[in-house]
mmCIF file of C-alpha atoms in Angstrom:
data_model
loop_
_atom_site.group_PDB
_atom_site.id
_atom_site.type_symbol
_atom_site.label_atom_id
_atom_site.label_comp_id
_atom_site.label_asym_id
_atom_site.label_seq_id
_atom_site.Cartn_x
_atom_site.Cartn_y
_atom_site.Cartn_z
ATOM 1 C CA TYR A 1 120.485 72.514 111.053
ATOM 2 C CA LEU A 2 120.333 74.718 107.944
ATOM 3 C CA GLU A 3 123.851 73.741 106.932
ATOM 4 C CA GLU A 4 122.910 70.057 107.273
ATOM 5 C CA SER A 5 119.865 70.700 105.083
ATOM 6 C CA ALA A 6 122.079 72.380 102.478
ATOM 7 C CA ARG A 7 124.374 69.346 102.405
ATOM 8 C CA GLY A 8 121.434 66.954 102.297
ATOM 9 C CA ALA A 9 119.437 68.906 99.711
ATOM 10 C CA PRO A 10 121.919 70.787 97.516
ATOM 11 C CA ASN A 11 119.325 71.147 94.758
ATOM 12 C CA ASN A 12 116.644 72.725 96.920
ATOM 13 C CA ALA A 13 116.253 76.400 95.934
ATOM 14 C CA ASN A 14 114.605 77.331 99.226
ATOM 15 C CA VAL A 15 117.453 75.856 101.278
ATOM 16 C CA GLN A 16 120.008 77.639 99.084
ATOM 17 C CA TYR A 17 118.165 80.938 99.544
ATOM 18 C CA TRP A 18 118.151 80.588 103.350
ATOM 19 C CA MET A 19 121.832 79.613 103.340
ATOM 20 C CA GLY A 20 122.447 82.816 101.388
ATOM 21 C CA ARG A 21 120.569 84.793 104.045
ATOM 22 C CA LEU A 22 122.579 83.104 106.806
ATOM 23 C CA ARG A 23 125.930 83.767 105.119
ATOM 24 C CA GLU A 24 124.909 87.356 104.370
ATOM 25 C CA ARG A 25 124.113 87.956 108.056
ATOM 26 C CA GLN A 26 127.420 86.351 109.033
ATOM 27 C CA GLY A 27 129.224 88.745 106.695
ATOM 28 C CA LYS A 28 130.433 85.918 104.441
ATOM 29 C CA LEU A 29 129.421 87.748 101.291
ATOM 30 C CA ASP A 30 131.129 85.559 98.690
ATOM 31 C CA ASP A 31 129.466 82.453 100.156
ATOM 32 C CA ALA A 32 126.129 84.281 100.389
ATOM 33 C CA LEU A 33 126.340 85.289 96.735
ATOM 34 C CA ASP A 34 127.149 81.699 95.727
ATOM 35 C CA HIS A 35 124.067 80.409 97.576
ATOM 36 C CA TYR A 36 121.783 83.118 96.176
ATOM 37 C CA ARG A 37 123.021 82.440 92.644
ATOM 38 C CA LYS A 38 122.486 78.722 93.076
ATOM 39 C CA ALA A 39 118.954 79.451 94.318
ATOM 40 C CA THR A 40 118.251 81.533 91.180
ATOM 41 C CA ILE A 41 119.521 78.715 88.974
ATOM 42 C CA LEU A 42 117.316 76.186 90.770
ATOM 43 C CA ASP A 43 114.295 78.512 90.794
ATOM 44 C CA SER A 44 114.530 81.246 88.169
ATOM 45 C CA LYS A 45 111.262 82.780 89.414
ATOM 46 C CA SER A 46 112.499 83.490 92.954
ATOM 47 C CA ALA A 47 112.367 87.278 93.284
ATOM 48 C CA GLU A 48 113.749 87.038 96.833
ATOM 49 C CA SER A 49 116.867 85.185 95.628
ATOM 50 C CA TYR A 50 117.557 87.847 92.993
ATOM 51 C CA LEU A 51 116.995 90.508 95.649
ATOM 52 C CA GLY A 52 119.646 88.733 97.741
ATOM 53 C CA THR A 53 122.151 88.736 94.863
ATOM 54 C CA GLY A 54 121.549 92.453 94.433
ATOM 55 C CA ARG A 55 121.959 93.189 98.155
ATOM 56 C CA VAL A 56 125.210 91.243 98.443
ATOM 57 C CA GLN A 57 126.707 92.726 95.291
ATOM 58 C CA ARG A 58 125.830 96.202 96.545
ATOM 59 C CA LEU A 59 127.647 95.433 99.809
ATOM 60 C CA GLN A 60 130.628 94.243 97.767
ATOM 61 C CA GLY A 61 130.685 97.518 95.832
ATOM 62 C CA ASN A 62 129.482 95.988 92.565
ATOM 63 C CA ASP A 63 126.643 98.395 91.727
ATOM 64 C CA GLN A 64 126.298 97.114 88.161
ATOM 65 C CA GLY A 65 125.821 93.540 89.360
ATOM 66 C CA ALA A 66 123.479 94.808 92.083
ATOM 67 C CA LEU A 67 121.353 96.612 89.489
ATOM 68 C CA ILE A 68 121.008 93.394 87.524
ATOM 69 C CA GLY A 69 119.860 91.457 90.598
ATOM 70 C CA PHE A 70 117.461 94.164 91.780
ATOM 71 C CA THR A 71 116.013 94.631 88.285
ATOM 72 C CA LYS A 72 115.416 90.892 87.910
ATOM 73 C CA ALA A 73 113.692 90.816 91.322
ATOM 74 C CA LEU A 74 111.474 93.701 90.236
ATOM 75 C CA ASP A 75 110.755 92.012 86.891
ATOM 76 C CA LEU A 76 109.541 88.918 88.727
ATOM 77 C CA ASP A 77 107.567 90.809 91.380
ATOM 78 C CA PRO A 78 106.588 94.414 90.580
ATOM 79 C CA THR A 79 105.611 94.961 94.216
ATOM 80 C CA GLN A 80 109.243 94.469 95.359
ATOM 81 C CA LEU A 81 109.728 97.905 96.904
ATOM 82 C CA LYS A 82 113.096 97.012 98.438
ATOM 83 C CA ALA A 83 114.429 96.238 94.975
ATOM 84 C CA PHE A 84 112.972 99.441 93.592
ATOM 85 C CA GLU A 85 114.392 101.497 96.483
ATOM 86 C CA ALA A 86 117.851 99.999 95.894
ATOM 87 C CA ILE A 87 117.673 100.734 92.148
ATOM 88 C CA ASN A 88 116.571 104.265 92.995
ATOM 89 C CA LYS A 89 119.528 104.798 95.382
ATOM 90 C CA ILE A 90 122.112 103.446 92.935
ATOM 91 C CA LEU A 91 120.840 105.491 89.993
ATOM 92 C CA ASN A 92 120.463 108.638 92.129
ATOM 93 C CA THR A 93 124.029 108.254 93.390
ATOM 94 C CA ARG A 94 125.247 107.872 89.814
ATOM 95 C CA LYS A 95 123.025 110.760 88.703
ATOM 96 C CA GLU A 96 121.650 108.601 85.896
ATOM 97 C CA TRP A 97 118.358 110.450 85.630
ATOM 98 C CA LYS A 98 117.194 109.014 82.299
ATOM 99 C CA GLN A 99 117.783 105.448 83.470
ATOM 100 C CA LEU A 100 116.004 106.274 86.757
ATOM 101 C CA GLU A 101 113.001 107.621 84.856
ATOM 102 C CA ARG A 102 112.958 104.437 82.757
ATOM 103 C CA ALA A 103 113.014 102.367 85.962
ATOM 104 C CA TYR A 104 109.997 104.272 87.334
ATOM 105 C CA ARG A 105 108.073 103.841 84.093
ATOM 106 C CA LYS A 106 109.051 100.204 83.804
ATOM 107 C CA MET A 107 107.834 99.491 87.306
ATOM 108 C CA LEU A 108 104.497 101.181 86.766
ATOM 109 C CA PHE A 109 103.867 99.589 83.366
ATOM 110 C CA ARG A 110 104.930 96.034 84.094
ATOM 111 C CA VAL A 111 101.802 95.139 85.993
ATOM 112 C CA LYS A 112 100.033 92.499 83.955
ATOM 113 C CA GLY A 113 96.600 91.000 84.181
ATOM 114 C CA THR A 114 93.364 90.466 82.359
ATOM 115 C CA PRO A 115 91.009 93.405 82.059
ATOM 116 C CA GLY A 116 87.959 92.471 84.086
ATOM 117 C CA HIS A 117 84.585 94.126 84.096
ATOM 118 C CA GLY A 118 83.466 95.317 87.532
ATOM 119 C CA SER A 119 80.116 93.538 87.215
ATOM 120 C CA MET A 120 81.816 90.193 86.479
ATOM 121 C CA PRO A 121 84.909 89.971 88.680
ATOM 122 C CA TYR A 122 84.803 86.228 89.344
ATOM 123 C CA GLY A 123 87.991 84.553 88.170
ATOM 124 C CA ALA A 124 89.407 87.744 86.661
ATOM 125 C CA ASP A 125 93.112 88.420 87.083
ATOM 126 C CA ASN A 126 92.356 92.131 87.054
ATOM 127 C CA ALA A 127 95.304 94.314 86.010
ATOM 128 C CA LEU A 128 93.762 97.422 87.549
ATOM 129 C CA VAL A 129 93.535 95.762 90.967
ATOM 130 C CA LYS A 130 97.204 94.771 90.741
ATOM 131 C CA ALA A 131 98.237 98.272 89.665
ATOM 132 C CA ALA A 132 96.225 99.782 92.519
ATOM 133 C CA HIS A 133 98.049 97.478 94.932
ATOM 134 C CA VAL A 134 101.451 98.630 93.616
ATOM 135 C CA VAL A 135 100.483 102.308 93.777
ATOM 136 C CA THR A 136 99.098 101.885 97.310
ATOM 137 C CA ARG A 137 102.336 100.267 98.462
ATOM 138 C CA LEU A 138 104.325 103.085 96.867
ATOM 139 C CA ALA A 139 102.171 105.689 98.615
ATOM 140 C CA ASP A 140 102.507 103.933 101.989
ATOM 141 C CA TYR A 141 106.236 103.315 101.667
ATOM 142 C CA ARG A 142 108.503 105.411 103.871
ATOM 143 C CA PRO A 143 112.177 105.003 102.970
ATOM 144 C CA ALA A 144 114.913 105.436 105.536
ATOM 145 C CA PRO A 145 116.435 108.926 105.410
ATOM 146 C CA TYR A 146 119.827 109.426 103.810
ATOM 147 C CA VAL A 147 121.896 112.436 104.843
ATOM 148 C CA GLY A 148 124.846 112.975 102.518
ATOM 149 C CA ASP A 149 127.603 115.575 102.307
ATOM 150 C CA LEU A 150 125.745 117.639 99.715
ATOM 151 C CA TRP A 151 122.669 117.911 101.952
ATOM 152 C CA SER A 152 124.785 118.671 105.038
ATOM 153 C CA GLY A 153 126.579 121.454 103.169
ATOM 154 C CA PHE A 154 123.296 122.905 101.967
ATOM 155 C CA VAL A 155 121.786 122.867 105.464
ATOM 156 C CA GLY A 156 124.934 124.532 106.824
ATOM 157 C CA SER A 157 124.377 127.440 104.437
ATOM 158 C CA LEU A 158 120.769 128.044 105.561
ATOM 159 C CA ASP A 159 119.766 130.804 107.937
ATOM 160 C CA LEU A 160 118.033 128.534 110.431
ATOM 161 C CA ASP A 161 118.176 127.951 114.169
ATOM 162 C CA PRO A 162 121.235 125.778 114.992
ATOM 163 C CA ALA A 163 118.995 123.166 116.669
ATOM 164 C CA VAL A 164 116.921 122.839 113.486
ATOM 165 C CA LYS A 165 120.100 122.561 111.397
ATOM 166 C CA ALA A 166 121.416 119.825 113.685
ATOM 167 C CA ALA A 167 118.149 117.893 113.386
ATOM 168 C CA LEU A 168 118.115 118.230 109.582
ATOM 169 C CA VAL A 169 121.478 116.472 109.275
ATOM 170 C CA ASP A 170 120.745 113.752 111.834
ATOM 171 C CA PRO A 171 119.137 110.718 110.106
ATOM 172 C CA SER A 172 117.330 109.749 113.311
ATOM 173 C CA ARG A 173 115.702 113.202 113.654
ATOM 174 C CA VAL A 174 115.421 114.510 110.092
ATOM 175 C CA ASP A 175 111.826 113.344 109.548
ATOM 176 C CA GLU A 176 110.665 115.106 112.710
ATOM 177 C CA ALA A 177 112.531 118.285 111.698
ATOM 178 C CA ILE A 178 111.051 118.218 108.186
ATOM 179 C CA ALA A 179 107.532 118.009 109.646
ATOM 180 C CA ARG A 180 108.087 121.397 111.324
ATOM 181 C CA LEU A 181 109.336 123.219 108.201
ATOM 182 C CA PRO A 182 107.225 125.418 105.896
ATOM 183 C CA ALA A 183 105.535 123.301 103.194
ATOM 184 C CA ASN A 184 107.799 124.216 100.251
ATOM 185 C CA LEU A 185 110.998 123.735 102.231
ATOM 186 C CA ALA A 186 109.634 120.506 103.755
ATOM 187 C CA LYS A 187 108.951 119.045 100.291
ATOM 188 C CA PHE A 188 112.440 119.951 99.141
ATOM 189 C CA ALA A 189 114.028 118.582 102.323
ATOM 190 C CA TRP A 190 112.103 115.304 102.037
ATOM 191 C CA SER A 191 113.084 114.745 98.422
ATOM 192 C CA SER A 192 116.724 115.558 99.235
ATOM 193 C CA THR A 193 116.976 113.122 102.126
ATOM 194 C CA HIS A 194 114.821 110.180 101.029
#
């Protein structure tokens, strides 16, 4: 049905986006990227389509292209935490700390709106309310754990119970293991695996 819609409505951005999703799930990444790009041409304000281009390019190993897609998605919708998480992972992997700091600042300062007085909120596009929404989503967000070789090597060097060590290098159990660590070590472990 979706493929028929794509043939019948080749200039429909929404159809192109969903064809991109379908092709991405089928593993047909080149086709998915073509559909996502067409969707962004047809609707340049579609944050989800840019997010799709970033996801596919990341799967193809094109981190630079992925950064462009994720950044555009975040530019269009500052509450796009998936885009921000992907940017964070790419820049952390590359150890591009200055660019990562710029990305954090850019995300926090791109919230736009009209200052509104609390006693007269009607019709106000209040920037503070938008910023509070972004910060709340950031605070509530729980990224999936990532256990890399560096972390595994570090854990192997610790003087801990073998069961705790095993849990700290198992992505499905690392959060539970971190919760049982002393506060300072737990903070370090969380920031190293998320």
